[in-house]
Tab-separated table of C-alpha atoms in Angstrom:
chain	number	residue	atom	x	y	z
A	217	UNK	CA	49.863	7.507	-7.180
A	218	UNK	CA	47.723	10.466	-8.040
A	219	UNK	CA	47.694	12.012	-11.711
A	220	UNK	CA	45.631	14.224	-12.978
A	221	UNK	CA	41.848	13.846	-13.622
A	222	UNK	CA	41.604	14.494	-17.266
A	223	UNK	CA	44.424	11.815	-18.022
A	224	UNK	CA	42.038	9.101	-16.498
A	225	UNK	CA	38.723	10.202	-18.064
A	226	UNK	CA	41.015	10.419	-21.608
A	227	UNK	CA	42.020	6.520	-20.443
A	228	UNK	CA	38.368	5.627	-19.706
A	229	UNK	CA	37.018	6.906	-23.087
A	230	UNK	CA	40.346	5.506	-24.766
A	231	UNK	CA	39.064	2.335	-23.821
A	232	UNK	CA	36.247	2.136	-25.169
A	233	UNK	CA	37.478	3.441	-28.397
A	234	UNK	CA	40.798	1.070	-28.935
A	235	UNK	CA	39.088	-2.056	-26.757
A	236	UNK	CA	41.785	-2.023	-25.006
A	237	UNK	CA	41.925	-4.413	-21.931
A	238	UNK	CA	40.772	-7.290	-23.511
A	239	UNK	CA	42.988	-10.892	-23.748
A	240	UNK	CA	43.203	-9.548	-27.281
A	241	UNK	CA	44.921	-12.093	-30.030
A	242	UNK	CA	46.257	-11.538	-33.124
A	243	UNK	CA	48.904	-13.494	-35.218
A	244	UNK	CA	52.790	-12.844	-35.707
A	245	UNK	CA	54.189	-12.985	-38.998
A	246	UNK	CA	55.552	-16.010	-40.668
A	247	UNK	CA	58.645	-16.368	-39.094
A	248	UNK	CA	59.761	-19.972	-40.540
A	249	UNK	CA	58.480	-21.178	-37.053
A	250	UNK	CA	55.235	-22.298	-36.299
A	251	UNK	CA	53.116	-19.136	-35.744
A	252	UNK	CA	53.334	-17.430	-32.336
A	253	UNK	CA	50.293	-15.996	-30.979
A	254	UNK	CA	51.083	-12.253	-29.753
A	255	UNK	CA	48.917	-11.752	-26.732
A	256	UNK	CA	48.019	-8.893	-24.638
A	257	UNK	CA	46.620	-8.383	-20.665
A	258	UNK	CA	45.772	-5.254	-19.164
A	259	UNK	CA	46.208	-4.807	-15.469
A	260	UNK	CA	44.299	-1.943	-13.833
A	261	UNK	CA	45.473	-0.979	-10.151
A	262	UNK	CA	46.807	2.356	-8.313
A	263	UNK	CA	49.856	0.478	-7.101
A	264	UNK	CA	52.206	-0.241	-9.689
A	265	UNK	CA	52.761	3.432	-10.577
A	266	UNK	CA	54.649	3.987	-6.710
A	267	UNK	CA	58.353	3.883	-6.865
A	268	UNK	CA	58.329	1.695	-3.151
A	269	UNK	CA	56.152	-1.055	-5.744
A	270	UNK	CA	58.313	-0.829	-8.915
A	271	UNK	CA	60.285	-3.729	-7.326
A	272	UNK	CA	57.219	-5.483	-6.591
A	273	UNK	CA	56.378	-5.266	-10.180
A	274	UNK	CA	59.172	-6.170	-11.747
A	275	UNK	CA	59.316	-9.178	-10.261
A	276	UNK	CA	55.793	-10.357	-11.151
A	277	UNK	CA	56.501	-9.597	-14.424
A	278	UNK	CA	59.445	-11.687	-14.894
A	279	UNK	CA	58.007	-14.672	-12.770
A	280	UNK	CA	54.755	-14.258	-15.382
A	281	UNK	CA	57.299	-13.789	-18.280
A	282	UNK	CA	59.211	-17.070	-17.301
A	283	UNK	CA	55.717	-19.217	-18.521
A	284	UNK	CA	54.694	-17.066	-21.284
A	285	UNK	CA	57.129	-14.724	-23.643
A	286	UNK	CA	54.994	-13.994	-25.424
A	287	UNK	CA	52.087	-11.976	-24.045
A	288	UNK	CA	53.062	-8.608	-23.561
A	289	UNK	CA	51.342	-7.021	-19.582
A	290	UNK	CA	50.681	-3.624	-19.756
A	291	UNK	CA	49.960	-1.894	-16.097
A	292	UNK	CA	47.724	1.089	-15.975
A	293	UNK	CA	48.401	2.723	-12.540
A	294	UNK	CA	44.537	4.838	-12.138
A	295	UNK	CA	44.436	7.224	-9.402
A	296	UNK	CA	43.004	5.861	-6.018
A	297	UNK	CA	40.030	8.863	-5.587
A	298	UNK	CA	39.089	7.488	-8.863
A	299	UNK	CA	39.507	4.636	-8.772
A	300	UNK	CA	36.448	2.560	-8.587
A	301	UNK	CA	34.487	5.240	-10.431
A	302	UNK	CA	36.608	4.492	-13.538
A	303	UNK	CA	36.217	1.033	-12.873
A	304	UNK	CA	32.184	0.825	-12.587
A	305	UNK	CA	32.404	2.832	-16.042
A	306	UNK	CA	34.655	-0.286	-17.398
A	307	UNK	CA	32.020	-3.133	-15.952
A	308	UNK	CA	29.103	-1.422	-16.942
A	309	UNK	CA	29.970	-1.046	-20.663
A	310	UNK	CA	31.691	-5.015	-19.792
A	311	UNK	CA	34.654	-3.400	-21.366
A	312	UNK	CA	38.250	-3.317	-19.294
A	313	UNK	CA	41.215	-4.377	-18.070
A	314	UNK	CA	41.802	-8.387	-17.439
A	315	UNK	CA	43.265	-8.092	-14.311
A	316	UNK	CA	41.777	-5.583	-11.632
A	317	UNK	CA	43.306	-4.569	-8.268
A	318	UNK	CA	40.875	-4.703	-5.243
A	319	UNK	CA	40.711	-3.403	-1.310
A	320	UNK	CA	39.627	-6.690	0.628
A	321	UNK	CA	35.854	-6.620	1.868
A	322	UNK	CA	33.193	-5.000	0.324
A	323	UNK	CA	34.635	-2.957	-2.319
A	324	UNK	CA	35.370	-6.425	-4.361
A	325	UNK	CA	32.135	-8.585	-3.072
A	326	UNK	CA	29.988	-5.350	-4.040
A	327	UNK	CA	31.817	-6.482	-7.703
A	328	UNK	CA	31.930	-9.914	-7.814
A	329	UNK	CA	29.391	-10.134	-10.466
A	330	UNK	CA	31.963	-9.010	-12.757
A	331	UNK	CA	34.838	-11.194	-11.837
A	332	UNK	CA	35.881	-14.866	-12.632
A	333	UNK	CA	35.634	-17.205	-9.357
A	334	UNK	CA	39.646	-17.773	-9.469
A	335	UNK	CA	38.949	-20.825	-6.695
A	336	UNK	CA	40.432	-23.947	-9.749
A	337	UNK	CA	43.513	-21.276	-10.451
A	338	UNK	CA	44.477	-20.399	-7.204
A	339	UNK	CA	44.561	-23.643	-5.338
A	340	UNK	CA	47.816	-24.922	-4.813
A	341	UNK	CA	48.247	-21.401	-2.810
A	342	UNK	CA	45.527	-21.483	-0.990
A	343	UNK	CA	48.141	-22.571	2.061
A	344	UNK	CA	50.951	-20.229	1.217
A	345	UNK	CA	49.150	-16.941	1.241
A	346	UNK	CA	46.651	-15.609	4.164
A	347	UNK	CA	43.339	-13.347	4.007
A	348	UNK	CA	41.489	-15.230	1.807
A	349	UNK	CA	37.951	-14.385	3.431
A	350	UNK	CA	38.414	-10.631	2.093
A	351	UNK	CA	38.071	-11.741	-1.390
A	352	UNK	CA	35.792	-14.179	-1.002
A	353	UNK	CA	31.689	-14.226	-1.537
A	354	UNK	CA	29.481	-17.059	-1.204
A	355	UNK	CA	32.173	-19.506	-0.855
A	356	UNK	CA	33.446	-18.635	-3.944
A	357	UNK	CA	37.262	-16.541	-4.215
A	358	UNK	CA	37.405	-13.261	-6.476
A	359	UNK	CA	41.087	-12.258	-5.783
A	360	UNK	CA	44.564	-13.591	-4.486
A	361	UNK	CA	45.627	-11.435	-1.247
A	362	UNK	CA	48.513	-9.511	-1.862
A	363	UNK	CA	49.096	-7.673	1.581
A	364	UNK	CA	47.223	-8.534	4.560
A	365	UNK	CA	45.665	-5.217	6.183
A	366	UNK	CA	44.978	-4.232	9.329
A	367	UNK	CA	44.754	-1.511	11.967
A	368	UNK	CA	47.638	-1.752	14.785
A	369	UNK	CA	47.389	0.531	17.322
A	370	UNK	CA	51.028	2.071	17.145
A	371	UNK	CA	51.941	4.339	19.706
A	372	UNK	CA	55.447	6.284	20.375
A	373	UNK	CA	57.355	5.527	23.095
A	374	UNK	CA	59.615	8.523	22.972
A	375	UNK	CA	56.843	10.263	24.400
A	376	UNK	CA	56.076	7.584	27.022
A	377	UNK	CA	59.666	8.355	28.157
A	378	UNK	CA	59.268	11.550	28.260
A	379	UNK	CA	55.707	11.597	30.340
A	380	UNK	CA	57.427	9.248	32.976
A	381	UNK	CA	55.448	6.298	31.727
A	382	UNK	CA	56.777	2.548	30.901
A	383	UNK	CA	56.836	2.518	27.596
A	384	UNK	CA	57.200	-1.497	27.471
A	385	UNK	CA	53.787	-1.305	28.952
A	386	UNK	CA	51.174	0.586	27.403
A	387	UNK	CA	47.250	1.062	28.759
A	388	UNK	CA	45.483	-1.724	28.724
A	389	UNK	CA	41.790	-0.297	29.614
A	390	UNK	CA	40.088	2.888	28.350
A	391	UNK	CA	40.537	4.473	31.630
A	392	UNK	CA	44.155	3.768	31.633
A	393	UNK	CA	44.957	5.040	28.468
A	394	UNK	CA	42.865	8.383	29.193
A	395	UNK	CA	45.207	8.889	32.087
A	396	UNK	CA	48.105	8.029	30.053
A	397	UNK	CA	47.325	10.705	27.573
A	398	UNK	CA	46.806	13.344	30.166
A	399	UNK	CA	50.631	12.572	31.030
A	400	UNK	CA	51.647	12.604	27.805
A	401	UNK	CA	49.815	16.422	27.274
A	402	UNK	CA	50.894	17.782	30.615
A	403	UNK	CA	54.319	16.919	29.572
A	404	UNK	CA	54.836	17.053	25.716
A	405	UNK	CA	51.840	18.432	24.600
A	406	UNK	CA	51.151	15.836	22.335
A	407	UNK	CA	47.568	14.398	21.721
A	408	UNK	CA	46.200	11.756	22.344
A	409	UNK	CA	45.280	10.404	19.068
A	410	UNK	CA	46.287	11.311	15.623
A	411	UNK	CA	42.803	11.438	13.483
A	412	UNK	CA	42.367	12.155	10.053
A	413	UNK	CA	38.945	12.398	9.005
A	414	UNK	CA	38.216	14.330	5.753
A	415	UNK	CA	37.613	11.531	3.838
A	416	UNK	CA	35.117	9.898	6.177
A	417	UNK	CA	37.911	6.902	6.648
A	418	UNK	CA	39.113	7.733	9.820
A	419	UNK	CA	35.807	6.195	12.011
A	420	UNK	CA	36.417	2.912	9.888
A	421	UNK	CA	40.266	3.055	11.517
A	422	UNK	CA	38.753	3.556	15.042
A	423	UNK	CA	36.045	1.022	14.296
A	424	UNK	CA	37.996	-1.703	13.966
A	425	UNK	CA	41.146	-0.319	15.806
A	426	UNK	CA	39.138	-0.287	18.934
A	427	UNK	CA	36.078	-2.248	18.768
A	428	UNK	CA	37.900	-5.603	20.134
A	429	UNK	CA	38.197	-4.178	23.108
A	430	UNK	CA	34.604	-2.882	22.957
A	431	UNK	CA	32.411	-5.733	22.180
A	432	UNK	CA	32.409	-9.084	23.283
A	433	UNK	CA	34.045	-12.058	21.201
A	434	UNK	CA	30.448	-13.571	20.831
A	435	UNK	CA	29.063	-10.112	19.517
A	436	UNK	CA	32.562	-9.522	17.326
A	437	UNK	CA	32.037	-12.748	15.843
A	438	UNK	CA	28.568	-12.270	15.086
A	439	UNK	CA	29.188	-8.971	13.524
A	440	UNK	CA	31.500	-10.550	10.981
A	441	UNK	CA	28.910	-13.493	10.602
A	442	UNK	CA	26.602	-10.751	9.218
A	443	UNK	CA	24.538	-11.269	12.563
A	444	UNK	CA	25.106	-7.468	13.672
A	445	UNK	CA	22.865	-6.175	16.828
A	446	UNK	CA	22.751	-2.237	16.196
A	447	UNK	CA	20.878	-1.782	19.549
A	448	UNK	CA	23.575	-3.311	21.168
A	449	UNK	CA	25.021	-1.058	23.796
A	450	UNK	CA	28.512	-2.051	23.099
A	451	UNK	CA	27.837	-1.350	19.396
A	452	UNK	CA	26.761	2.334	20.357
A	453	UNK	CA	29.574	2.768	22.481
A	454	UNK	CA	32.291	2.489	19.756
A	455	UNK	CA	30.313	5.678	18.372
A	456	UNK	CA	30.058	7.067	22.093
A	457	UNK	CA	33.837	7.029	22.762
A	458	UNK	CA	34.675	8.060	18.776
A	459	UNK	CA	32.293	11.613	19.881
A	460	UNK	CA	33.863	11.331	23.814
A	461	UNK	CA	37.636	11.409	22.080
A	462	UNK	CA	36.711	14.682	19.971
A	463	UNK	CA	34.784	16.290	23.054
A	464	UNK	CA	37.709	15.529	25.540
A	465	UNK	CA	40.309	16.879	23.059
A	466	UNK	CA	42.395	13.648	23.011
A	467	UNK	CA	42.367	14.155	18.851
A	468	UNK	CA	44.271	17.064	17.281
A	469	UNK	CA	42.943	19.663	15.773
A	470	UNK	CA	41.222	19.542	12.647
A	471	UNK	CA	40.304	15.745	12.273
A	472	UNK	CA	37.599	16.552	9.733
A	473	UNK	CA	39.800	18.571	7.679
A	474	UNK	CA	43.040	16.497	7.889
A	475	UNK	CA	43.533	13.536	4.992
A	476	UNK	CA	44.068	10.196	6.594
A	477	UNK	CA	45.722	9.555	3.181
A	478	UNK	CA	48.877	10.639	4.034
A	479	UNK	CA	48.842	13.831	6.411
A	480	UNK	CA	47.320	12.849	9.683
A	481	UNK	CA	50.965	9.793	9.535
A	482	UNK	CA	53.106	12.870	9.810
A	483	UNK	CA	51.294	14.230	12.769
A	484	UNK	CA	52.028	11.001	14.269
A	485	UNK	CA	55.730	10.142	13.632
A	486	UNK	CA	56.887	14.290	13.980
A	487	UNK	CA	55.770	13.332	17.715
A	488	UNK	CA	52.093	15.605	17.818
A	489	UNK	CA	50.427	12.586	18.809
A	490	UNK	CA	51.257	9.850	21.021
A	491	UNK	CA	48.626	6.983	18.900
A	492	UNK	CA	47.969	6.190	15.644
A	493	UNK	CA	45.728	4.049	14.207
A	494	UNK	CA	47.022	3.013	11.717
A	495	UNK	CA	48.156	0.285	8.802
A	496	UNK	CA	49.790	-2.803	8.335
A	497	UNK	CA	49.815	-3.003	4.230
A	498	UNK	CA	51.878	-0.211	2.505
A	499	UNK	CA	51.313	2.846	3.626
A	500	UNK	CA	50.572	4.537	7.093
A	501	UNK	CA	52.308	2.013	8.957
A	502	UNK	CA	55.997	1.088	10.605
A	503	UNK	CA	58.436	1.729	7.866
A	504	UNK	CA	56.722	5.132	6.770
A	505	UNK	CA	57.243	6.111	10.760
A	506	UNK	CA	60.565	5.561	10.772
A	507	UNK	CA	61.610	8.278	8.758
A	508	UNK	CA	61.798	10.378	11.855
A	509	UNK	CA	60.307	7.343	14.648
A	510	UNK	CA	63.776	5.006	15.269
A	511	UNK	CA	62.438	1.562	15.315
A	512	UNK	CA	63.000	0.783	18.520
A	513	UNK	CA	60.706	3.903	19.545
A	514	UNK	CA	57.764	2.437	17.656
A	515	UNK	CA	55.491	0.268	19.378
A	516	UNK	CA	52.398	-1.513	19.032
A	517	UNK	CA	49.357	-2.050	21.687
A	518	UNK	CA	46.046	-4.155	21.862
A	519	UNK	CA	42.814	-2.472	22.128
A	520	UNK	CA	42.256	-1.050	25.192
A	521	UNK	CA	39.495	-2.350	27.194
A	522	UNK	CA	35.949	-0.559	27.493
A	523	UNK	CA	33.381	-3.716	28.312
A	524	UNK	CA	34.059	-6.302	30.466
A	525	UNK	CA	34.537	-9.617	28.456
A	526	UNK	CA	35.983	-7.965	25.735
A	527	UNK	CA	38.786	-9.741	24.496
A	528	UNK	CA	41.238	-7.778	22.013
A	529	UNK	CA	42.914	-8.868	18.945
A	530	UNK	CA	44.120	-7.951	16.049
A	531	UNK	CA	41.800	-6.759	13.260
A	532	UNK	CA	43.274	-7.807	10.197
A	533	UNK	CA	42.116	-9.132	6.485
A	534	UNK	CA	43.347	-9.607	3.136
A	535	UNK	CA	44.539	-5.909	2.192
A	536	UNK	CA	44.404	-5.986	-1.221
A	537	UNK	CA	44.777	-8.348	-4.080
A	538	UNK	CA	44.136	-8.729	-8.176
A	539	UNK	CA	40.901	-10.847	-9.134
A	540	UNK	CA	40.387	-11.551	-13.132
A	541	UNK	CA	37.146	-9.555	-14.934
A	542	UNK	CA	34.847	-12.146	-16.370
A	543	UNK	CA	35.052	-10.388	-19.313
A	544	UNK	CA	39.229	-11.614	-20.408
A	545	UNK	CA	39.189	-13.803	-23.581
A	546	UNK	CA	41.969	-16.116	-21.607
A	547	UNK	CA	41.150	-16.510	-18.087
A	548	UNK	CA	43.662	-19.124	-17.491
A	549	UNK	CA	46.399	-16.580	-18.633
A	550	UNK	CA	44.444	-13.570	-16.812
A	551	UNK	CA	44.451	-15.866	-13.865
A	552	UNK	CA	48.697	-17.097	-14.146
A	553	UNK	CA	49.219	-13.483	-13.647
A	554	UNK	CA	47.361	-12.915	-10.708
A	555	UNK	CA	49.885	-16.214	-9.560
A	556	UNK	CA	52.876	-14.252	-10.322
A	557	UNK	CA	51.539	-10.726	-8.660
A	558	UNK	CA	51.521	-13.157	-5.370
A	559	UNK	CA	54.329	-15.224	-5.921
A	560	UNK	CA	57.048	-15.271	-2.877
A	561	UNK	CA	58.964	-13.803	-4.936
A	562	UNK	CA	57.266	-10.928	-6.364
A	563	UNK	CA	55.526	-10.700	-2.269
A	564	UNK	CA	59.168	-10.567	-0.454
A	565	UNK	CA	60.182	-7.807	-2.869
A	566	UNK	CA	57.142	-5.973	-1.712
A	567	UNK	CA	57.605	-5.996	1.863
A	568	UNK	CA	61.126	-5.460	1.794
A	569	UNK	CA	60.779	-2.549	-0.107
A	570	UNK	CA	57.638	-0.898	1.001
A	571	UNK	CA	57.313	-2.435	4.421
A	572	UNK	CA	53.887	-4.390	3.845
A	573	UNK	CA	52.901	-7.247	5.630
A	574	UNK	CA	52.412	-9.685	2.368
A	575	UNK	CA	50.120	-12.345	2.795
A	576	UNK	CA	52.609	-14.748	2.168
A	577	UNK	CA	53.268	-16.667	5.679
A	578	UNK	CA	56.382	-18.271	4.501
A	579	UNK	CA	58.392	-14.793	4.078
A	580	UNK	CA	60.855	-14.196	6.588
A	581	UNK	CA	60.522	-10.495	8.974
A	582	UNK	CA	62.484	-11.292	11.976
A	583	UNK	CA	65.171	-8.391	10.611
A	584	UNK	CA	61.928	-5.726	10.461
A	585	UNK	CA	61.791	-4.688	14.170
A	586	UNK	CA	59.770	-4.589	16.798
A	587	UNK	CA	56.982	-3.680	15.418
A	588	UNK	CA	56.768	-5.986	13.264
A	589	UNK	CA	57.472	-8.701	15.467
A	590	UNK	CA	54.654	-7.273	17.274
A	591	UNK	CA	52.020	-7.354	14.733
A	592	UNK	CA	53.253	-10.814	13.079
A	593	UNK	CA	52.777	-12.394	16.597
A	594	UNK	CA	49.475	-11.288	16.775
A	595	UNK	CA	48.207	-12.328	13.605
A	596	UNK	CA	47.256	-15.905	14.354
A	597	UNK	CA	44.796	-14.737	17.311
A	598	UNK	CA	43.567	-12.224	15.034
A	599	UNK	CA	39.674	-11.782	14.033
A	600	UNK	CA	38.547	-9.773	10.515
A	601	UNK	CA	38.183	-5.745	10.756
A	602	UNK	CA	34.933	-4.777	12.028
A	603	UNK	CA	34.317	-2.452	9.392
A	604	UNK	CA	35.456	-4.833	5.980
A	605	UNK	CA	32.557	-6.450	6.863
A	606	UNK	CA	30.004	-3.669	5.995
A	607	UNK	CA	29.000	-2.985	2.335
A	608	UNK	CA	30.437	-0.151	0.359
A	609	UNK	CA	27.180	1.738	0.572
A	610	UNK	CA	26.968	1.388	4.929
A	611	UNK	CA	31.080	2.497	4.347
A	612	UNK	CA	30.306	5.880	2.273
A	613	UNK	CA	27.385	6.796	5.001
A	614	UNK	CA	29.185	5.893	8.213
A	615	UNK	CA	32.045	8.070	6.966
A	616	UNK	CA	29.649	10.861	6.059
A	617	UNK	CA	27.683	10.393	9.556
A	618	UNK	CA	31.304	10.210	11.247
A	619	UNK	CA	31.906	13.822	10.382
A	620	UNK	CA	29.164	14.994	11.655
A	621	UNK	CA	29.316	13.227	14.674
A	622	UNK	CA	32.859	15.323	15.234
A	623	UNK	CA	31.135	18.576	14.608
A	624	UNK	CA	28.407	18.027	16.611
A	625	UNK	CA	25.540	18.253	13.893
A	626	UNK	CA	24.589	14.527	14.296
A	627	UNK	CA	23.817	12.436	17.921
A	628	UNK	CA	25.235	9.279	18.503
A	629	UNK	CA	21.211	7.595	18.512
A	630	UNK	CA	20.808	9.258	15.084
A	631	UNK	CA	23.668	7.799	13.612
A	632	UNK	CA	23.120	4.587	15.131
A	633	UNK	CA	19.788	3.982	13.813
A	634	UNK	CA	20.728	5.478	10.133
A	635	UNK	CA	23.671	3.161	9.856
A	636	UNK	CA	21.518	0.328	11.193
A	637	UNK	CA	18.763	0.880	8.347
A	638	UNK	CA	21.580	1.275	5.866
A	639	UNK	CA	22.903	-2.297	6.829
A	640	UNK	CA	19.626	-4.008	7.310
A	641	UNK	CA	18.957	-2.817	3.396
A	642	UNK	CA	22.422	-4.416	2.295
């Protein structure tokens, strides 16, 4: 996924030279047939360059192929820490690729302005696929859901076993799960909680990996509805029990210094931790545990509960999906694509090969495990994430604040009321 700096600034600046990106057209010679037009779309994501999505790819390609031979799709795999810095450069200059990849929530609504409403192209799978609401802005849809994303609570039942605890029956409060991890210490030595937090993404995990089980279902829904009370003492106490975790040692060590991206997954599955949260797209979830977690060893809890009338569920959106730039020549063609890169076919490939949960409901997991089984049967009680629900900006500073809450060098009230000013400015 990564590659090296100067080969994306080159790409960037390449761009703007060649033009490339655009639904560019130009003739075919005479052939004796009637003239074929030669076309071109440009796909920009940080996907397609992973050997567990070449599969994935493949398929769209052909599906896309199938309609129209000839338009040639060139994927441009952009390294994720860059990502949407190399992709403001493209919409400022309104220069790019014609199809973009996008994380569900605010990272494509603070963008929308620069992508086609795909709601006339999309329609006839508007019942097929699922997590529609990350994509969308003022009733309006921006992208097609690929994966649907969310933050189980895994936990590894190997240790259980070993602590003397059922594993078939994990904590259901806060207070139950403190004493469970005092088991699990005394007789493994494992934390509590795995916790990568060095890029500030680790309190948007615990945000919405917890805060079901937190807040009430009136104040979780009014959260998502935009309707968020920051003085509310259930809202402070997802920050209270983020800085009570760190002071009671139930993280390991290091959480500001360890990547969530991948390293804090092998501190969970090489058995240092007894939790995770953790992922139900691609990456950081079930499949990438069981290269040393058996499957049966895996398992996944609700939210524990903190506040009475808290009612937990899963927090889940639309992970990630393709939208079209306003900017493509063709945006019916721009838009056929973004059909085939969530077609069942192209979507079944992707799970079976890198374990995501595609947003296609009509793909069949029963052989995945229990996990799986887990987190599929909790989808259709599920709410959105907490935290997809905040802007991009709110994101950048609550990861920032996070840290220091970890180290000490920030109080709970102070974060509180920045991130509260922060959202009330949008």
């Amino acid at each position: 996924m990564r590659q090296q700096r100067w080969w994306a600034v080159l790409m960037v600046a390449g761009l703007a030279v060649t033009g490339c990106g655009s639904a560019a057209r130009t003739e075919s010679p005479s052939s004796g047939k009637a003239s074929q037009e030669q076309r071109k779309l440009v796909v920009w994501d940080w996907k397609s360059g992973e050997p567990a999505a070449a599969t994935y790819i493949e398929k769209a390609k052909a599906d896309f192929a199938g309609r129209h031979p000839g338009v040639t799709v060139e994927f441009v795999a952009q390294p994720f820490d860059q990502y949407y810095t190399l992709l403001g450069t493209a919409i400022q200059s309104g220069k790019g690729p014609d199809v973009m990849l996008f994380n569900g929530g605010g990272q494509i609504r603070d963008r929308a302005d620069a992508l086609l409403p795909l709601d006339q192209y999309v329609a006839a799978d508007k019942s097929r696929l699922a997590g529609w609401d990350a994509f969308s802005k003022d009733g309006k849809i921006y992208a097609a859901p690929v994966t649907l994303q969310g933050h189980p609570i895994y936990y590894n039942k190997a240790l259980y076993e070993k602590a003397g605890l059922d594993p078939a029956k994990p904590p259901a409060t806060w207070d139950e799960l403190l004493e469970s991890c005092a088991a699990i210490k005394k007789a493994t030595g494992a934390t509590c909680f795995a916790l990568g937090n060095k890029e500030g993404a680790g309190i948007q995990f615990w945000m919405s990996g917890l805060g079901s089980g937190i807040l009430t279902p009136q104040e979780y829904d009014d959260w998502i509805a935009g309707k968020r009370d920051w003085s509310s003492p259930h809202v402070r106490r997802i920050f209270e029990l983020w800085k009570e975790a760190q002071d009671k040692g139930l993280n390991n060590e290091g959480a500001n210094s360890t990547a969530m991206f991948t390293d804090i997954f092998r501190v969970f599955e090489t058995g240092k931790a007894a939790h995770i949260i953790g992922l139900m797209s691609d990456v950081g979830h079930w499949k990438d545990f069981g290269e040393f977690l058996p499957p049966d060893k895996i398992g996944v809890m609700q939210a524990p509960v903190d506040s009475e009338g808290a009612t937990p569920s899963l927090p889940y959106d639309g992970g990630i999906g393709y939208g079209v730039a306003k900017w493509t020549k063709d945006p019916e063609l721009a838009a056929d694509l973004v059909r085939s890169l969530t077609s069942t076919g192209a979507l079944t490939a992707f799970y079976a090969k890198a374990g995501a949960i595609a947003s296609d409901t009509t793909i069949d997991v029963s052989q995945a495990g229990p996990a799986v089984a887990t987190i599929v049967q909790q989808i259709k009680a599920g709410k959105p994430a907490l935290h997809v629900a905040l802007s991009s900006k709110t994101l950048d500073l609550m990861g920032r604040l996070s840290q220091q809450l970890l180290s000490g060098s920030a109080t709970v009230d102070e974060v509180v009321e920045q991130l509260a000013a922060s959202d009330r400015a949008g």
